[in-house]
CSV table of C-alpha atoms and ligand atoms in Angstrom, one decimal:
chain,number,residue,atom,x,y,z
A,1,UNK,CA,19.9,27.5,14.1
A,2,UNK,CA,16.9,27.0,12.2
A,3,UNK,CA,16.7,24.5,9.6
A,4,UNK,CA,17.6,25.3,5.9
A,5,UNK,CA,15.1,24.9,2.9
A,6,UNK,CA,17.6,23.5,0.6
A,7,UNK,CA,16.3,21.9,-2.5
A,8,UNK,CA,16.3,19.1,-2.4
A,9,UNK,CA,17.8,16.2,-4.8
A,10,UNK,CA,16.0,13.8,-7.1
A,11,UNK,CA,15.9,9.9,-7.1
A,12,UNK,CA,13.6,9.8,-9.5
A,13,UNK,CA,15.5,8.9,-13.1
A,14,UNK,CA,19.0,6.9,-12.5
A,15,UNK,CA,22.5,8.5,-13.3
A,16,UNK,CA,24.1,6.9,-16.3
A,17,UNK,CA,20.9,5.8,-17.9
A,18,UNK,CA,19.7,7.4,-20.9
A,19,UNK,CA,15.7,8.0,-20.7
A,20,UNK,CA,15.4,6.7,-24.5
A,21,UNK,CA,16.0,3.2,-23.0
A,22,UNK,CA,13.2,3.0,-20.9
A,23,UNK,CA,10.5,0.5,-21.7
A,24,UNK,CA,12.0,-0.9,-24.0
A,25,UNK,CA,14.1,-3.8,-22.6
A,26,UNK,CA,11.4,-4.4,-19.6
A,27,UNK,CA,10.1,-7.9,-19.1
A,28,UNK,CA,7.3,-9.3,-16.7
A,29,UNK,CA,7.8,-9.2,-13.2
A,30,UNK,CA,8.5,-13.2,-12.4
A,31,UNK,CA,7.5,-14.6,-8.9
A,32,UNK,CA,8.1,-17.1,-6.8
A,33,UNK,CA,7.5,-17.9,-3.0
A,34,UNK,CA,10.0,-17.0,-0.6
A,35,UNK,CA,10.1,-19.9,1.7
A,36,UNK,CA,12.9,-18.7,3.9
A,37,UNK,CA,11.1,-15.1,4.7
A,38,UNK,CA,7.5,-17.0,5.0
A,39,UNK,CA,8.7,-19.8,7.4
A,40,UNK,CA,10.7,-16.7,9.7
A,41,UNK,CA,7.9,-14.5,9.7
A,42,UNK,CA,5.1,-17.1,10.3
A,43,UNK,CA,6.9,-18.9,12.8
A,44,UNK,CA,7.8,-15.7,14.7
A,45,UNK,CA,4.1,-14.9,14.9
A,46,UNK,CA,3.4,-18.0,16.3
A,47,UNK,CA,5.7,-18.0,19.0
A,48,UNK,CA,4.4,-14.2,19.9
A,49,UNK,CA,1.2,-15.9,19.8
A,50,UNK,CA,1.7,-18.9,22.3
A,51,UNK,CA,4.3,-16.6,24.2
A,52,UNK,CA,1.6,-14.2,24.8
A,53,UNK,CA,-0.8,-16.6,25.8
A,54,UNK,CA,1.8,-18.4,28.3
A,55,UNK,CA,3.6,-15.5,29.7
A,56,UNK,CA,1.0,-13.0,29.9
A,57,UNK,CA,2.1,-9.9,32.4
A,58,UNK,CA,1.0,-6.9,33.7
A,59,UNK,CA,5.0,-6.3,34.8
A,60,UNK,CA,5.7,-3.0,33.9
A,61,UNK,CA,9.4,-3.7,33.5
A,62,UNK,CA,8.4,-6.5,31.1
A,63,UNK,CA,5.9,-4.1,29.2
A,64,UNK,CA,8.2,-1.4,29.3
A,65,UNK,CA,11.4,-3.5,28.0
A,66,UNK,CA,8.4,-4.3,25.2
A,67,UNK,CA,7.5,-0.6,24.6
A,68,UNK,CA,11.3,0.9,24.0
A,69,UNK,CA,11.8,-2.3,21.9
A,70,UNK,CA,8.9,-1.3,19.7
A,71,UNK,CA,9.7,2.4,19.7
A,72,UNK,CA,13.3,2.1,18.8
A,73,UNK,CA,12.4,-0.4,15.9
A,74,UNK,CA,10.6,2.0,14.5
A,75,UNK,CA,12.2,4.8,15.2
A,76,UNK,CA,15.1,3.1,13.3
A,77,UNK,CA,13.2,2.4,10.3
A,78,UNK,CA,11.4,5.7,10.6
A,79,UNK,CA,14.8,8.2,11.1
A,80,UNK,CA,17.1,6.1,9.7
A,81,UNK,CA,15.9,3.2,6.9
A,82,UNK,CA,13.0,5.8,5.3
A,83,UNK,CA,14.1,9.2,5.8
A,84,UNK,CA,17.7,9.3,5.9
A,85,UNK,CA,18.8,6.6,4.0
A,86,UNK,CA,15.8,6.5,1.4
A,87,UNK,CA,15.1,9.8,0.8
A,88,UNK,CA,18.4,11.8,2.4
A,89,UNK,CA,15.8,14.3,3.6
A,90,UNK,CA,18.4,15.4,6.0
A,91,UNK,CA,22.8,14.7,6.1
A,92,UNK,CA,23.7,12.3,9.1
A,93,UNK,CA,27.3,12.3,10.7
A,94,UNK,CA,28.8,9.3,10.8
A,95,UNK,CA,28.3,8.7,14.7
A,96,UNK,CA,24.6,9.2,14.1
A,97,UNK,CA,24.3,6.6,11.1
A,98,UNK,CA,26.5,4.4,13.3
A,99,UNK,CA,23.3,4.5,16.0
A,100,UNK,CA,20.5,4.1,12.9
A,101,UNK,CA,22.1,1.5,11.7
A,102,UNK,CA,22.0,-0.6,14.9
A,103,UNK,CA,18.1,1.1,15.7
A,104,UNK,CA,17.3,-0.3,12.0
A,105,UNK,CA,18.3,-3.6,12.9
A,106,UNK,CA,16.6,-3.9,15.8
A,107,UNK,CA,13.8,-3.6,13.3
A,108,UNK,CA,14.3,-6.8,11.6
A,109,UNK,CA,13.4,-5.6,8.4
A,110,UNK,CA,16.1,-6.7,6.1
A,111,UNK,CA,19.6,-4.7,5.8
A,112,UNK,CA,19.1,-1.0,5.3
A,113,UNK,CA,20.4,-1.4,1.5
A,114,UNK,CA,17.6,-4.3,0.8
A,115,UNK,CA,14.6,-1.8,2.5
A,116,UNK,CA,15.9,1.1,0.9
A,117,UNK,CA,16.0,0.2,-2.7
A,118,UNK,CA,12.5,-1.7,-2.7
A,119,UNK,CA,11.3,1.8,-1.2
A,120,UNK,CA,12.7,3.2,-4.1
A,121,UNK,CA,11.1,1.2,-6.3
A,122,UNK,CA,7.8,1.7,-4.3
A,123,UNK,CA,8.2,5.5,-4.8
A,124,UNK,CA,9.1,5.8,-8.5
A,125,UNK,CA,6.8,2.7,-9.6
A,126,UNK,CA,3.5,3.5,-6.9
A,127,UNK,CA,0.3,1.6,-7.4
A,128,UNK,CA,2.6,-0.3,-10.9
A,129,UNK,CA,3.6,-3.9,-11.1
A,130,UNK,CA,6.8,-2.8,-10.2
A,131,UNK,CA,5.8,-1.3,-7.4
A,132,UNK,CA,7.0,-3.9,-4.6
A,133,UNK,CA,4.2,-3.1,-2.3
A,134,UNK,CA,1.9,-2.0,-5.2
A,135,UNK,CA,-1.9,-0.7,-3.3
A,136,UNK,CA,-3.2,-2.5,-7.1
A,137,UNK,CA,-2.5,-6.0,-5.7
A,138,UNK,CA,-5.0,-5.9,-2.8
A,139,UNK,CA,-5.0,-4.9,1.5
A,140,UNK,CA,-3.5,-8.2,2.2
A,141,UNK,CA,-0.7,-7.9,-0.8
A,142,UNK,CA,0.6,-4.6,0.2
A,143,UNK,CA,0.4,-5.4,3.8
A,144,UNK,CA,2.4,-8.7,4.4
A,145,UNK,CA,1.7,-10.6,1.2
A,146,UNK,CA,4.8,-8.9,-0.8
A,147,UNK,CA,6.5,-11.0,2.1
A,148,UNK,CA,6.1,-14.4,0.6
A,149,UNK,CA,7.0,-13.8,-2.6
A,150,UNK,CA,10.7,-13.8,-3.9
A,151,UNK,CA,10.0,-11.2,-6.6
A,152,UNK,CA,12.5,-10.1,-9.2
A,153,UNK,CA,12.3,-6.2,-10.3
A,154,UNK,CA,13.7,-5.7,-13.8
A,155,UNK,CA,13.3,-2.1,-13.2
A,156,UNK,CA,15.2,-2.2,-9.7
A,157,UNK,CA,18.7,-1.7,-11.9
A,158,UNK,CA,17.2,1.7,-13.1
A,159,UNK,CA,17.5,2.5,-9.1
A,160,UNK,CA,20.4,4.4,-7.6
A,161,UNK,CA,22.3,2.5,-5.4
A,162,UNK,CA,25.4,4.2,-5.3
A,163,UNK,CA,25.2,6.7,-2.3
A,164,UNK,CA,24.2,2.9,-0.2
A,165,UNK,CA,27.6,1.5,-1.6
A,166,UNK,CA,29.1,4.6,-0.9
A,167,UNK,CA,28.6,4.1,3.1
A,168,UNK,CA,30.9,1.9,5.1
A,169,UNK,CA,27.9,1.7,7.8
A,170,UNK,CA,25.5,0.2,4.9
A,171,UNK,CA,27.9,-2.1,3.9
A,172,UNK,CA,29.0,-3.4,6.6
A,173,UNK,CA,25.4,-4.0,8.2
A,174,UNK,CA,24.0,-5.5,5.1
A,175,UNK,CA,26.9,-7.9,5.5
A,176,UNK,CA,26.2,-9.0,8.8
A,177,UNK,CA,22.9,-8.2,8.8
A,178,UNK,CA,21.5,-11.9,9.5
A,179,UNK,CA,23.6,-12.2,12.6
A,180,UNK,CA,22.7,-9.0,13.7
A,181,UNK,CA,19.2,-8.7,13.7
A,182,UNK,CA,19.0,-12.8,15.1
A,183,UNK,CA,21.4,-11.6,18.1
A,184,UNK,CA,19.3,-8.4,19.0
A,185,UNK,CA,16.2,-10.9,19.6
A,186,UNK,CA,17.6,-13.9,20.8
A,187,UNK,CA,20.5,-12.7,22.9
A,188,UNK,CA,20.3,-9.2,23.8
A,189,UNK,CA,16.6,-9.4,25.0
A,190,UNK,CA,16.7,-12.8,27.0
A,191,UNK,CA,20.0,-11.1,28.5
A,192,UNK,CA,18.1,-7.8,29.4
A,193,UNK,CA,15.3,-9.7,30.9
A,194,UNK,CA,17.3,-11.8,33.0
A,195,UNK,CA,19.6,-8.8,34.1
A,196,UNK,CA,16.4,-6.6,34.8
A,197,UNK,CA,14.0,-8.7,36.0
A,198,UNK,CA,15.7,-11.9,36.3
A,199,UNK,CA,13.3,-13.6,33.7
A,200,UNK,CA,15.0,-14.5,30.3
A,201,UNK,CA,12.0,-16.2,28.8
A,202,UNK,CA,9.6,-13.2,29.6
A,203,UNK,CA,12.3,-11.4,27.8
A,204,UNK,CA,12.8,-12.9,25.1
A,205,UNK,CA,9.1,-13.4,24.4
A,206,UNK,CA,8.1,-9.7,25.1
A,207,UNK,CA,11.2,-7.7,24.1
A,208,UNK,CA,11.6,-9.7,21.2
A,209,UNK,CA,9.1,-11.5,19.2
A,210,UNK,CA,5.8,-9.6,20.3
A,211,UNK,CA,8.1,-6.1,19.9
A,212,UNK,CA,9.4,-7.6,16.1
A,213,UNK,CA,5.6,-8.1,15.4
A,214,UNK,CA,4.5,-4.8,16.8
A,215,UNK,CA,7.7,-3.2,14.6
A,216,UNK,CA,6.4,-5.0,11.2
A,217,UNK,CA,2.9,-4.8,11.4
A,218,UNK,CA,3.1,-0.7,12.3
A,219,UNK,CA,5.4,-0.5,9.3
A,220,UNK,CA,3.5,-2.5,6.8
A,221,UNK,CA,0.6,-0.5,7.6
A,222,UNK,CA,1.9,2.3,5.8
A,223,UNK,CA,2.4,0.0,2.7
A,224,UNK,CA,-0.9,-1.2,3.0
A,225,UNK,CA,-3.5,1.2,4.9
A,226,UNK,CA,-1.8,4.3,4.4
A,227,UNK,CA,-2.7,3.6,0.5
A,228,UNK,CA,-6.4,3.1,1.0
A,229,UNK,CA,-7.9,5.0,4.3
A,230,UNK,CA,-7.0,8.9,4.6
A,231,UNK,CA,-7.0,12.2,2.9
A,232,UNK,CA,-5.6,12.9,-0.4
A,233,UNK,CA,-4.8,16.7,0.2
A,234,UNK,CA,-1.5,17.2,-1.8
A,235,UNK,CA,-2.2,14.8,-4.8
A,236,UNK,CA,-4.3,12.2,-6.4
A,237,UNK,CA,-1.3,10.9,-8.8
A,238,UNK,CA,-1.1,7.4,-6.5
A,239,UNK,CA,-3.3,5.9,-3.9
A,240,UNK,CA,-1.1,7.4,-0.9
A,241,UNK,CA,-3.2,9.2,2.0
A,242,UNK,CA,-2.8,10.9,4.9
A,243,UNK,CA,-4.6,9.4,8.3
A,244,UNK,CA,-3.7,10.7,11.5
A,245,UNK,CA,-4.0,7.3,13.3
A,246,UNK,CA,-1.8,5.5,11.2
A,247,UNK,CA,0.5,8.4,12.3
A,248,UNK,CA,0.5,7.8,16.0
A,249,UNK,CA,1.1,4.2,15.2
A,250,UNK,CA,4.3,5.0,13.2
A,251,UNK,CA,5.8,7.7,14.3
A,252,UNK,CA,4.2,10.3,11.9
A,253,UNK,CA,4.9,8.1,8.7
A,254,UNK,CA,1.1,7.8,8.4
A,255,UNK,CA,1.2,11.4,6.3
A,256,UNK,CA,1.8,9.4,3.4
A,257,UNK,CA,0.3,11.5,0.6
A,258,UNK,CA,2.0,14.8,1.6
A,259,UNK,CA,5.5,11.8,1.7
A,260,UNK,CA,4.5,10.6,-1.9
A,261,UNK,CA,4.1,14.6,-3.0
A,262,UNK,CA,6.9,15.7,-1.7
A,263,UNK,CA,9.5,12.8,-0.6
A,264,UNK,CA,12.7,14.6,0.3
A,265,UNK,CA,11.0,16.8,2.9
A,266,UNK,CA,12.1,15.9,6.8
A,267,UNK,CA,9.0,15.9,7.8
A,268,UNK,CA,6.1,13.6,7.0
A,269,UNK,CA,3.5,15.5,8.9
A,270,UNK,CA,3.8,19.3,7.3
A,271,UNK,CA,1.4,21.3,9.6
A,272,UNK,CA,3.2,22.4,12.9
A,273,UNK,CA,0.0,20.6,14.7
A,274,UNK,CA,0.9,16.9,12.4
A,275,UNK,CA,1.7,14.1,14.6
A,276,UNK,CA,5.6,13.5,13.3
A,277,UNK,CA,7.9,12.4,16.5
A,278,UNK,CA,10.4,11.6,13.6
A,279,UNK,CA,10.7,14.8,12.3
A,280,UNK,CA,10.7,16.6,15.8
A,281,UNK,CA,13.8,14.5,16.7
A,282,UNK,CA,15.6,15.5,13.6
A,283,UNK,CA,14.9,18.8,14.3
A,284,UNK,CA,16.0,18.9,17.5
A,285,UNK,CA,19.2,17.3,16.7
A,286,UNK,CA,19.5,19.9,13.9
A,287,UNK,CA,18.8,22.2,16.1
A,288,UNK,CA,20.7,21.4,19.2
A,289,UNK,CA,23.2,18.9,18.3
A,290,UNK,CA,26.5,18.8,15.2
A,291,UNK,CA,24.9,15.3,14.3
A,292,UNK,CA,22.4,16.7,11.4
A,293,UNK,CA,24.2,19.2,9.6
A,294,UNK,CA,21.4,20.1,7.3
A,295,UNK,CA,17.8,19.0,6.8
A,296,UNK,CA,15.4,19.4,3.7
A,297,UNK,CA,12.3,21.1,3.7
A,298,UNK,CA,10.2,21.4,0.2
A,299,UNK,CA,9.4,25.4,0.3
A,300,UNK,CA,5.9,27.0,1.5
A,301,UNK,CA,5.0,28.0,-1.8
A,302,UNK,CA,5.6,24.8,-3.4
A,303,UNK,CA,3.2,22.9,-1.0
A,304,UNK,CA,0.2,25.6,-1.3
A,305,UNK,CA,0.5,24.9,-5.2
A,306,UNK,CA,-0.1,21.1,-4.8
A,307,UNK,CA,-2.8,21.7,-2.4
A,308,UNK,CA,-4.4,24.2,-4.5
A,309,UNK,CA,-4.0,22.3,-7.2
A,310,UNK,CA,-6.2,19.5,-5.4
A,311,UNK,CA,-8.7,21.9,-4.0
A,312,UNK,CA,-9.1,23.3,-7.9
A,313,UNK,CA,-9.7,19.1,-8.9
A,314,UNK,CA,-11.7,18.6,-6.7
A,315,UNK,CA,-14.3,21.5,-6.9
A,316,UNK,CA,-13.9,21.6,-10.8
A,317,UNK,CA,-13.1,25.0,-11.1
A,318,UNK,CA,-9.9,26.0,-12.8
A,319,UNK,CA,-7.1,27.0,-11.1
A,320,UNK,CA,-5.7,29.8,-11.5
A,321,UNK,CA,-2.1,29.6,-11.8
A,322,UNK,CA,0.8,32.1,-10.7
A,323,UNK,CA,0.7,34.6,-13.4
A,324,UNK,CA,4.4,35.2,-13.9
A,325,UNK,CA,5.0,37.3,-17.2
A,326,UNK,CA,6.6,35.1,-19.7
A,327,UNK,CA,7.7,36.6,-23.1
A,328,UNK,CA,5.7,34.2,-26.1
A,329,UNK,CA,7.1,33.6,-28.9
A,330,UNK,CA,7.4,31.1,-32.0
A,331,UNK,CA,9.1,27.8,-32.2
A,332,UNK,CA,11.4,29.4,-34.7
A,333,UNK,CA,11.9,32.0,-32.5
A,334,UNK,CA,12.9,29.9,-29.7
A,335,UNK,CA,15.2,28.0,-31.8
A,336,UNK,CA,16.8,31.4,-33.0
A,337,UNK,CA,16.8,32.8,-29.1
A,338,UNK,CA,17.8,29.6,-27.3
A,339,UNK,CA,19.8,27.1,-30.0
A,340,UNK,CA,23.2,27.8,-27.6
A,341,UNK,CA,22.0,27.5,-24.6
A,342,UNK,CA,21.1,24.8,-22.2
A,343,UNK,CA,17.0,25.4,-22.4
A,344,UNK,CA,15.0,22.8,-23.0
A,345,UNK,CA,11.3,22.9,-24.2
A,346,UNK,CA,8.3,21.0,-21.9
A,347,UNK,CA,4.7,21.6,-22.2
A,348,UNK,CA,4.9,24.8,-24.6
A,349,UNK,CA,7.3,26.1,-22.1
A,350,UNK,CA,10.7,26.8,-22.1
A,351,UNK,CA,12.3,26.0,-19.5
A,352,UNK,CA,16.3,26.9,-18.1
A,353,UNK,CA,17.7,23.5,-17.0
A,354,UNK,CA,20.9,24.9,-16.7
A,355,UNK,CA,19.8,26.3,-13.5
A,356,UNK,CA,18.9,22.8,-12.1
A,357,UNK,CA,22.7,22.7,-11.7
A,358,UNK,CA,23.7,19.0,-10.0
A,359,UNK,CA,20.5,18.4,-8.8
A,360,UNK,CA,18.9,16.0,-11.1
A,361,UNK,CA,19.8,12.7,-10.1
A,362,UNK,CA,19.4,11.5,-13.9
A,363,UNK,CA,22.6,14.4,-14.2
A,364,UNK,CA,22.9,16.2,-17.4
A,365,UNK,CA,23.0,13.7,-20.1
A,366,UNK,CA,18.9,13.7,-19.3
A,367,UNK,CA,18.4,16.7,-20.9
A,368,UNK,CA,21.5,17.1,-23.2
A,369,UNK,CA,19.7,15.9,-26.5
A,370,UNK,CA,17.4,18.5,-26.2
A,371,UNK,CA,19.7,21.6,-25.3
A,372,UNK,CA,18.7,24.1,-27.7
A,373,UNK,CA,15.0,24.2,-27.4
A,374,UNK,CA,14.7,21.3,-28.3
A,375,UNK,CA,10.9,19.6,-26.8
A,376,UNK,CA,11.3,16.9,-24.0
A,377,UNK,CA,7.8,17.3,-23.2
A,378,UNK,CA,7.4,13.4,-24.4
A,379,UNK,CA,10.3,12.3,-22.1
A,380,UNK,CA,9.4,14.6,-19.4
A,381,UNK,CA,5.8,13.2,-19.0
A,382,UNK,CA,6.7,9.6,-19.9
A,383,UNK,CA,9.4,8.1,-18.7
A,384,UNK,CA,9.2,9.1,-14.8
A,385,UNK,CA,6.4,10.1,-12.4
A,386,UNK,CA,7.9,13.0,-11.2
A,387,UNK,CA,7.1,14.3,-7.9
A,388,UNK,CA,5.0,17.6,-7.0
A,389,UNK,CA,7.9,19.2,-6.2
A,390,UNK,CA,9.7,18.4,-9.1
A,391,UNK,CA,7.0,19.9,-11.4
A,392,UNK,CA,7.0,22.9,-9.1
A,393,UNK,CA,10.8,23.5,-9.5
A,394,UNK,CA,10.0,22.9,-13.2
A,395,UNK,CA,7.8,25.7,-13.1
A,396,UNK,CA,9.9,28.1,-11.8
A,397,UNK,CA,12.4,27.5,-14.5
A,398,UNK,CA,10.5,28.6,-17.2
A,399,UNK,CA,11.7,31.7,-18.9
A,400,UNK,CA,9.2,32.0,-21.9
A,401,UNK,CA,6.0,30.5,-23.2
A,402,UNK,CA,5.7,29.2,-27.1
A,403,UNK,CA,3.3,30.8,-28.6
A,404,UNK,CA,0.5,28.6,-29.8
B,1,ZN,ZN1,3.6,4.5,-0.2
B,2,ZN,ZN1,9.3,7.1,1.3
């Protein structure tokens, strides 16, 4: 069964919140340090540190007992945290989300709800103050500094939470997340050292701290890194690139400005030839297994536009768009043609949003005061960075162009 192009949803504006409202009740961003997450994270690099230095080994059952901790971190935060639960680029059965869940936390990240909405934020606010990893507030920021700060987000209620409280599996590991994540290091590992190779210390120190610090620092690069060293072939909107060593260190996330461009897509790496283990795995399980029922892939035309678009930008020539006949006609016109219907008006087009159906996350009431022809051009631009894909879908939707 090969996979299904279905469009995908957007994240981008928030149900029940009425556009108008944005901006207005925002205030700075207040910050403080985060003691508890500085003293965990600095001592756990200091105990990789001297553990490294005390129990170094050439034991390939310790190495290897190292290795699968540090690929099933990330393949945890990688299949489960970013692209099923952030971005629902593919449907998970519940025995599947039962096994991400426990993957995730081996990742010692933070509970899947806590990850997912700051990568949320990080999408819909990239390269702002907002922006909980913003590429604006240096290498070192973006990479671990975020860490030590206990940052509030005013803007993080104008995220969607609801499909994380939906899920008993979310809910339950955010719960008992703390417990969790301590156990997987500092009783599974000791235990799987001593069991396999009768050394719990060796264990512990390879299977769990130097893996945890393997895990973060491979995942923080794409906060970090991936937003300054790479291509930009699919949009110059944020800092997000695309760098094929950053890919084999993660996975495939390191095709982070094709992610940015086009978030809800399965795969991170597009081409056939991209380094993406995570998307090959969902595919196969789409594929071959009942465990992914459906998986999202933005479609081929869609892509070509954006890279076109960036090819035009950056020789300077102008591109020549898709030349679709559209009937012109006047404003009045349009108000005469369109005042019953659900058509909306954005940049001189006018565009059918009736046809969006469910799949604007900000649901109807986004468009509703301007139903009639009415121009949401303002609001449209504005108020949300909307994706490559969105303004693709956008631009299929048009039925007519406003005469100038
Ligand atoms: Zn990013
Ligand atoms: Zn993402």
């Amino acid at each position: 069964m090969a996979p299904q192009a279905e469009q995908p949803v957007f994240i981008e504006t928030i149900k029940n919140k009425q556009p108008k409202k944005y901006g207005k009740t925002i205030t700075k961003d207040k910050v403080e340090i985060w003691w508890s997450n500085a003293i965990l994270f600095i001592s756990y690099h200091i105990i990789a540190a001297i553990g490294m230095y005390y129990y170094w080994t050439n034991d390939w059952r310790v190495l290897t007992l190292f290795f699968l901790n540090w690929q099933i971190g990330m393949l945890g935060i990688t299949l489960g945290y970013h692209r099923f639960w952030s971005h629902k680029s593919y449907d998970a059965t519940l025995p599947l989300r039962i096994v991400l869940a426990i993957m995730g936390t081996c990742g010692f990240q933070g509970s899947i709800k806590w990850w997912v909405l700051r990568h949320r934020l990080h999408h819909r606010y990239t390269d702002t103050d907002s922006d909980p990893y913003s590429s604006k507030r240096g290498l070192f920021y973006s990479h671990v500094g975020w860490i030590f700060v206990k940052s509030h987000y005013p803007k993080m209620k104008l995220i969607d939470q609801s499909d994380l409280n939906d899920d008993p599996v979310v809910r339950f590991q955010h719960k008992y997340f703390i417990p969790l994540a301590l156990s997987i290091v500092l009783v599974v590992q000791p235990l799987l050292g001593y069991l396999w190779f009768g050394d719990a210390t060796a264990g512990l120190i390879w299977g769990g701290f130097i893996a945890r610090i393997a895990i973060w620092h491979c995942t923080f690069f794409i906060n970090s890194l991936a937003h300054y060293l790479g291509d930009q072939d699919y949009s110059f909107e944020v800092t997000a690139r695309g760098n094929l060593i950053l890919a084999m260190l993660t996975n495939g996330e390191g095709w982070h400005n094709y992610h940015h461009s086009f978030p809800f897509d399965y795969r991170n790496g597009v081409k056939l030839t991209d380094w993406d283990p995570t998307k090959w795995i969902i595919y196969a399980l789409h594929t071959f297994t009942n465990l992914v029922p459906t998986v999202r892939r933005i479609p081929a035309q869609d892509i070509e536009k954006a890279r076109k678009r960036i090819e035009a930008q950056r020789s300077g020539k102008p591109l020549m768009e898709d030349t679709i006949a559209l009937p012109e006609m006047t404003l009045d016109q349009v108000k005469e043609k369109y005042h019953n219907t659900k058509c909306v008006i954005i940049e001189n087009y006018v565009v059918d949003v009736e046809k969006f159906g469910d799949e604007h996350p900000g649901g109807e009431q986004v468009f509703k005061a301007y139903y009639g022809g009415k121009d949401c051009t303002a609001a449209y631009i504005k108020l949300n960075r909307h994706s490559e894909y969105a303004r693709s879908l956008v631009e299929r939707l048009r039925v007519a162009k406003i005469s100038q």
